[in-house]
Coordinates of C-alpha atoms in Angstrom, one line a residue:
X1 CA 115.5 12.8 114.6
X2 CA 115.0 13.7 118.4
X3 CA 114.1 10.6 120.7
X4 CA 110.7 10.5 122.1
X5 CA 110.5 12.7 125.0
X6 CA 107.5 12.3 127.4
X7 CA 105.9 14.4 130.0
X8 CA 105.5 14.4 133.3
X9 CA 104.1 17.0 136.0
X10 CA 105.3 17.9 140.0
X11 CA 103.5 16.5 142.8
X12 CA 105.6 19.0 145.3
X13 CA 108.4 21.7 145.3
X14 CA 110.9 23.5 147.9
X15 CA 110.8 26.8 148.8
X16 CA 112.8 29.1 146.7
X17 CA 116.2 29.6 148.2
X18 CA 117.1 32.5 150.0
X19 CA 119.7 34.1 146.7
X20 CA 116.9 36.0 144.6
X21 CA 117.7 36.9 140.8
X22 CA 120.5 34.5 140.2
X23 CA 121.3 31.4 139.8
X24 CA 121.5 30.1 143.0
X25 CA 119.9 26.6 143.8
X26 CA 121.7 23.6 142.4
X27 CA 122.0 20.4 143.8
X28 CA 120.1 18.1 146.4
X29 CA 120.4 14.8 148.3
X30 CA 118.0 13.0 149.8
X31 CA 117.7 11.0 153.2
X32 CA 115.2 8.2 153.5
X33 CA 113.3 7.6 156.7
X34 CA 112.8 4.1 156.7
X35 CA 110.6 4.3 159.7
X36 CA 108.1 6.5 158.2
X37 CA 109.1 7.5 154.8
X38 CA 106.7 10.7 154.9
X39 CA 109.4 12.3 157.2
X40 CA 112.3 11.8 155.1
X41 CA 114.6 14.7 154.5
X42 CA 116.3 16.7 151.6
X43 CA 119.4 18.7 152.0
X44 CA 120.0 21.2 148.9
X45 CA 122.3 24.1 147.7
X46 CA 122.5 27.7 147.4
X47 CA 125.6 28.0 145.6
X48 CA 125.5 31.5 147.0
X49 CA 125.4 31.4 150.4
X50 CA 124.5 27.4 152.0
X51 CA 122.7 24.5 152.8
X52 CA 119.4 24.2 153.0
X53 CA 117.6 21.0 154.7
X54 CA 113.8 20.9 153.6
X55 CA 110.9 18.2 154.1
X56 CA 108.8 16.4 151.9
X57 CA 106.4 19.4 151.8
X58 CA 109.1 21.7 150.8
X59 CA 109.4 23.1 153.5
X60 CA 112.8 25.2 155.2
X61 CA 113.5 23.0 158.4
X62 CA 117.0 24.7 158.6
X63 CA 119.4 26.8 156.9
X64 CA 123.2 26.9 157.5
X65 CA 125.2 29.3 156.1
X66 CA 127.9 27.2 154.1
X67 CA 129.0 30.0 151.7
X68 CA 129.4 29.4 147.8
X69 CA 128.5 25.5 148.3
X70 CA 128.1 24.0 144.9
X71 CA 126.9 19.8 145.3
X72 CA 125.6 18.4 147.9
X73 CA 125.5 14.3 148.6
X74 CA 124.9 12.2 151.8
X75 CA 126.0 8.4 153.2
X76 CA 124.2 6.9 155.7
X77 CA 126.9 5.0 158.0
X78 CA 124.3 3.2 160.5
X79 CA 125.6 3.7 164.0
X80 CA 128.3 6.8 163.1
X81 CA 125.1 8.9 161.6
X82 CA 123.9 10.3 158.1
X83 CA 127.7 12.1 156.9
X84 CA 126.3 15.4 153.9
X85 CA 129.8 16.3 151.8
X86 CA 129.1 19.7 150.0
X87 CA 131.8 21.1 147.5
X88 CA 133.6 24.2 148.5
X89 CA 134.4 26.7 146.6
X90 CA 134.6 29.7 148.3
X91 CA 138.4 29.7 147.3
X92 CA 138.3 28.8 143.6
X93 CA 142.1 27.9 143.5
X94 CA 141.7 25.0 146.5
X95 CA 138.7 22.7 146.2
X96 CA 137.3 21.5 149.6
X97 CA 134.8 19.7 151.2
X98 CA 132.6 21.1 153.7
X99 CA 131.2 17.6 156.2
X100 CA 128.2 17.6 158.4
X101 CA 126.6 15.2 159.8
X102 CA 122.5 15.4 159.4
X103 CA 120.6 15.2 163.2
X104 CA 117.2 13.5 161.2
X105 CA 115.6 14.1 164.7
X106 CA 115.6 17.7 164.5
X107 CA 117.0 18.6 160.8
X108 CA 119.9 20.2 161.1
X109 CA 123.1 20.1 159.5
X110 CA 126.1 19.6 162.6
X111 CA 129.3 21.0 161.5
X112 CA 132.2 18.2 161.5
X113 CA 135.1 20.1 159.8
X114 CA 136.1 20.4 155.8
X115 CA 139.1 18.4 154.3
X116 CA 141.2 19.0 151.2
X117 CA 139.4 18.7 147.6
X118 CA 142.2 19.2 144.9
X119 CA 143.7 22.0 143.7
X120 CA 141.4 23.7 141.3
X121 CA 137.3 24.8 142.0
X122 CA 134.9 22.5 143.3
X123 CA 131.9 21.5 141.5
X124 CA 130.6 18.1 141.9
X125 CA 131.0 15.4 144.6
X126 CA 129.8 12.1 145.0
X127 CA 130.4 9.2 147.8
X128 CA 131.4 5.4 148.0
X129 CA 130.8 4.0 151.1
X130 CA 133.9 2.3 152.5
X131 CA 133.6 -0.1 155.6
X132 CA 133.5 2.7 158.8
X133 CA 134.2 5.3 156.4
X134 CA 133.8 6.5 152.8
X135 CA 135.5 7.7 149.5
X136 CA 134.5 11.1 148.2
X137 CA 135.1 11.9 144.7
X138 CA 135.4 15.6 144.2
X139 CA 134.6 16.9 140.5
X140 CA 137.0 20.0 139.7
X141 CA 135.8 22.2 137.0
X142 CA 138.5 22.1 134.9
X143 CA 138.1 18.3 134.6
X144 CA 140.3 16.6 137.4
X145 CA 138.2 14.1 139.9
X146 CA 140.1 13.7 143.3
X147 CA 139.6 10.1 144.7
X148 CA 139.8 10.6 148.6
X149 CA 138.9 8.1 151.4
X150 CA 137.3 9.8 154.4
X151 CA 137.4 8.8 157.6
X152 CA 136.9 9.8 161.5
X153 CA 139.8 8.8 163.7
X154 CA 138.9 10.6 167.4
X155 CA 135.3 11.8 165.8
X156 CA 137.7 14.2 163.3
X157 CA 137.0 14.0 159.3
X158 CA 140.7 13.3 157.8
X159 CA 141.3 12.5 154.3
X160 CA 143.8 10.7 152.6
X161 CA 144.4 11.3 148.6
X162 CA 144.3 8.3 147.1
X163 CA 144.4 9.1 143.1
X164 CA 143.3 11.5 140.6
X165 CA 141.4 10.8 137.6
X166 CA 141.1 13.7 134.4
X167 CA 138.7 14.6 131.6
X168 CA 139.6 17.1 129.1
X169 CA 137.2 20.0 130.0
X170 CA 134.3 21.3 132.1
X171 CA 132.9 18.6 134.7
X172 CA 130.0 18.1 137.6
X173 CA 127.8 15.9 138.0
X174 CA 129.0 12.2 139.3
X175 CA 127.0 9.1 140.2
X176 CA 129.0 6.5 142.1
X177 CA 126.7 2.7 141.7
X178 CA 128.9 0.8 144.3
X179 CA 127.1 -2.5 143.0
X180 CA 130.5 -2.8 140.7
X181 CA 132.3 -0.1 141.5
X182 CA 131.2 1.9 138.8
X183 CA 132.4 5.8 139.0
X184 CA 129.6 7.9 136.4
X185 CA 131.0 11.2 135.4
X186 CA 129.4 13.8 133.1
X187 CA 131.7 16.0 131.3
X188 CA 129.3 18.7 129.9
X189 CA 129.9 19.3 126.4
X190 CA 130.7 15.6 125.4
X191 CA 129.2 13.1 127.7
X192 CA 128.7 10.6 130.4
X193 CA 132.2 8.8 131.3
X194 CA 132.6 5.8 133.5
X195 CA 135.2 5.4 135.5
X196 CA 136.6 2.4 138.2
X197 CA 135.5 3.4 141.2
X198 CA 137.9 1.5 143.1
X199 CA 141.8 2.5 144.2
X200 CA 143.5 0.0 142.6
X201 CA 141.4 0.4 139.1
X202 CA 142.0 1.8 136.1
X203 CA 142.6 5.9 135.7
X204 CA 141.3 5.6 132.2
X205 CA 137.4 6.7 131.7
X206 CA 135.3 5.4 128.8
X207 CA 132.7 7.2 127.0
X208 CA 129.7 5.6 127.5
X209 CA 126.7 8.1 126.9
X210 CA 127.9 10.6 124.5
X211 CA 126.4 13.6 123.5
X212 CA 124.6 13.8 120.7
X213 CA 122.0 16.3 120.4
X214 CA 119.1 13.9 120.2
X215 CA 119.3 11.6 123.5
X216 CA 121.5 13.9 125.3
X217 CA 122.1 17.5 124.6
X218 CA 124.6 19.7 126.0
X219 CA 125.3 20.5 128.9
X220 CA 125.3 17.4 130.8
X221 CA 124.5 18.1 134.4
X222 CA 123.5 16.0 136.9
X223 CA 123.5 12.1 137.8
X224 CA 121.6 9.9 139.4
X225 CA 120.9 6.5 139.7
X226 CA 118.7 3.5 140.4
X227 CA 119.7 0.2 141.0
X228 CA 118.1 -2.7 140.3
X229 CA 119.1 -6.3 140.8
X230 CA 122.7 -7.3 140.7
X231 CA 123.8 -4.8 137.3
X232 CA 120.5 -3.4 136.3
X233 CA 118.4 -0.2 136.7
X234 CA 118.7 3.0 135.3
X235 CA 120.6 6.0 134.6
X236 CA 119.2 9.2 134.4
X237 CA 121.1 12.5 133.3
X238 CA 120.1 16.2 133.3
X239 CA 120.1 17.0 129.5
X240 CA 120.3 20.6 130.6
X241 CA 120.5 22.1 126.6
X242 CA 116.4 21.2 125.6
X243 CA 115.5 21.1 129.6
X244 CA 115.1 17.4 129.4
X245 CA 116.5 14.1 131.4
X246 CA 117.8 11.5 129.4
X247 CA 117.3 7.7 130.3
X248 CA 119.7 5.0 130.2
X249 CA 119.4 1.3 130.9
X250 CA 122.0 -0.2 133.1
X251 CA 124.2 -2.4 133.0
X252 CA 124.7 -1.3 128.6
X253 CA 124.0 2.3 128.8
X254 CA 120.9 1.4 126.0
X255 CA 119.1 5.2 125.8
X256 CA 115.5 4.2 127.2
X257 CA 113.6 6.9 127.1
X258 CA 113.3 10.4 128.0
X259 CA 111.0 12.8 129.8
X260 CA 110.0 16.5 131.1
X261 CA 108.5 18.2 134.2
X262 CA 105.7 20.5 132.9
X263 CA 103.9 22.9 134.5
X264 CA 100.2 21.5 136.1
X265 CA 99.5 22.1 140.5
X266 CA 103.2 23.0 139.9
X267 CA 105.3 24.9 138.0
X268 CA 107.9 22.9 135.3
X269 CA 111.8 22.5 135.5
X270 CA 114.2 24.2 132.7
X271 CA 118.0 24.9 132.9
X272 CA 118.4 21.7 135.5
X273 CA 121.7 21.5 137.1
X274 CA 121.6 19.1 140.4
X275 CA 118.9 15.8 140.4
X276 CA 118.4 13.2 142.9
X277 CA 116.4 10.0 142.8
X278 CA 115.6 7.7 145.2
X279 CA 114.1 4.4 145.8
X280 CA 111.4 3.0 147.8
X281 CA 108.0 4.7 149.2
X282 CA 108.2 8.6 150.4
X283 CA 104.6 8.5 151.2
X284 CA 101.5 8.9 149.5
X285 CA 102.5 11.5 146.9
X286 CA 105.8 9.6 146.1
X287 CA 105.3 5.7 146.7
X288 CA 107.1 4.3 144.2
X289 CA 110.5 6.4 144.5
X290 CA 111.4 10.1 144.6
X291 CA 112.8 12.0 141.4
X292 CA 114.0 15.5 142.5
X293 CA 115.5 18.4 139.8
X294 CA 116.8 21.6 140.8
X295 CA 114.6 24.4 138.7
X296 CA 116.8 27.2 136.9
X297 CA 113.6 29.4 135.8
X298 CA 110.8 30.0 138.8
X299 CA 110.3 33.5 138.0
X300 CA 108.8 35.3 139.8
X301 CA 110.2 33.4 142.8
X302 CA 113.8 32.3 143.3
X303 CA 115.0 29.4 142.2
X304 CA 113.6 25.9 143.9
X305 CA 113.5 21.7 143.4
X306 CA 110.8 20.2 141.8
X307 CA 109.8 16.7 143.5
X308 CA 108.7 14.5 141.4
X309 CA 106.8 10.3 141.7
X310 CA 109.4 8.2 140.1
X311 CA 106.2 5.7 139.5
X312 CA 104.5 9.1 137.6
X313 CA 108.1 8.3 134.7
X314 CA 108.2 5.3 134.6
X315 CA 104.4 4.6 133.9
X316 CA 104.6 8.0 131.4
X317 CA 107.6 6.3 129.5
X318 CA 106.3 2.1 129.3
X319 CA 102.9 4.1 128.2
X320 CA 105.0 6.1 125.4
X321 CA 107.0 2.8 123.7
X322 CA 103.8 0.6 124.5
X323 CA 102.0 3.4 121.8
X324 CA 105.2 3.7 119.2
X325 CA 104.7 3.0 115.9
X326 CA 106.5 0.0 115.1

């Protein structure tokens, strides 16, 4: 029997991405403007040709052309600027990743260099920040996850290999929660992994959030968090195989609840790959956080990201086990 699944409807979307008829858009990142929240930025992917950086009202502030850029994630180091990572893989055989560094004055992507990604074809990437730096973790899609630490001696991106993890087959999406060190990896056919996030941990994963055709079906695509205290929160997974997103309770990994984006002002979300969510208020239309899913079916328009009030699932899902028959 299938776990409740509620739904939930769009208060805003992107414009389509500039690839038409493929499958193009995949992955976005969000930067918050504490300062006034209704300015804050997304940067997303066009796996075919680059990076896109939109506003809250979806729409195109800039466009670089990145090439075949395939996950996108950001860091925001204070004084040293907002650092976006995107995962190369215009060469298939040599993973790397493309760094930028986001001018949230104007929005626009500043090209700082790429660095090495592992042998093998970039997929997913997700960051730890690290004192002055940060460690990247780039997801290879035959499985491997290269541990790197990043940094910028003489304003230069270098990066030093410090381990690499393995999984047995196809992986992506990756979710670092740096409140423990806690590395999330989903491999798509079998599950969510966790991982020590730290240099001197452990190389071995654990299974945490299998796949199991009810709370999570194949594939498993993107990751994304939200912390909450010292261990809690939630985890929430792109159940890309019945268009769904699968919730999990941190710090056990209980499955707590699941949801939908149907259509209503906006259209709904199937075949997700990339999410994003994000605390604290985005203005009006978002005040209680920012869920955002890439879209794989917009016909008649390209692909595009859904945006969608955190505050909207959360009230949708307490509402749903408040009603359960016991």
């Amino acid at each position: 029997m299938q776990a409740q699944t509620v739904s939930v409807t769009a208060r805003g979307e992107t414009a389509p991405v500039g690839t038409a008829n493929d499958d193009a858009a995949d992955d976005p990142a969000v930067w918050r403007n504490a300062a006034r929240p209704s300015q804050s930025l997304i940067v997303a992917t066009d796996k075919k040709a680059g990076l896109y950086v939109y506003g809250l009202n979806g729409k195109v502030r800039s466009f670089i052309p990145a090439g075949r850029v395939n996950n996108v994630a950001l860091v925001d180091l204070g004084r040293s600027g907002v650092i976006v990572v995107a995962s190369d893989r215009n060469n298939e055989a040599a993973a790397r990743l493309q760094l930028y560094r986001l001018d949230t004055r104007r929005a626009l992507l500043v090209p700082l260099g790429d660095v090495d990604g592992g042998a093998g074809e970039a997929y997913g990437v997700c960051l730890l920040q690290q004192g002055r730096g940060f460690d990247a973790f780039s997801v290879l899609k035959h499985g491997s996850i290269v541990h790197t630490r990043i940094t910028f001696p003489g304003g230069k991106p270098e990066a030093r290999t410090l381990r690499t993890l393995k999984l047995a087959t196809q992986t992506e999406g990756c979710v670092v929660d740096p409140r423990g060190a806690v590395l999330y990896v989903g491999e798509e056919d079998r599950g969510i992994w966790a991982f020590d996030a730290r240099d001197i941990g452990s190389s071995e994963g654990r299974l945490i959030g299998p796949v199991d055709g009810q709370h999570l079906v194949a594939d498993v695509e993107g990751l994304a968090l939200w912390p909450q205290g010292k261990r809690g929160g939630w985890l929430v997974a792109s159940s890309q195989g019945d268009n769904a997103y699968a919730l999990y309770r941190l710090p056990g990994m209980e499955p707590a609840g699941r949801f939908r984006i149907t259509a209503g002002m906006f259209g709904g979300t199937e075949e997700t790959d990339g999410i994003e969510l994000a605390k604290g208020s985005f203005g009006r239309y978002f005040p209680g956080g920012l869920f955002i899913a890439q879209d794989g079916q917009n016909a008649p328009a390209a692909q595009n990201f859904k945006l969608v009030s955190w505050r909207d699932v959360m009230k949708q899902i307490k509402d749903s086990q408040r009603t359960k028959p016991q």
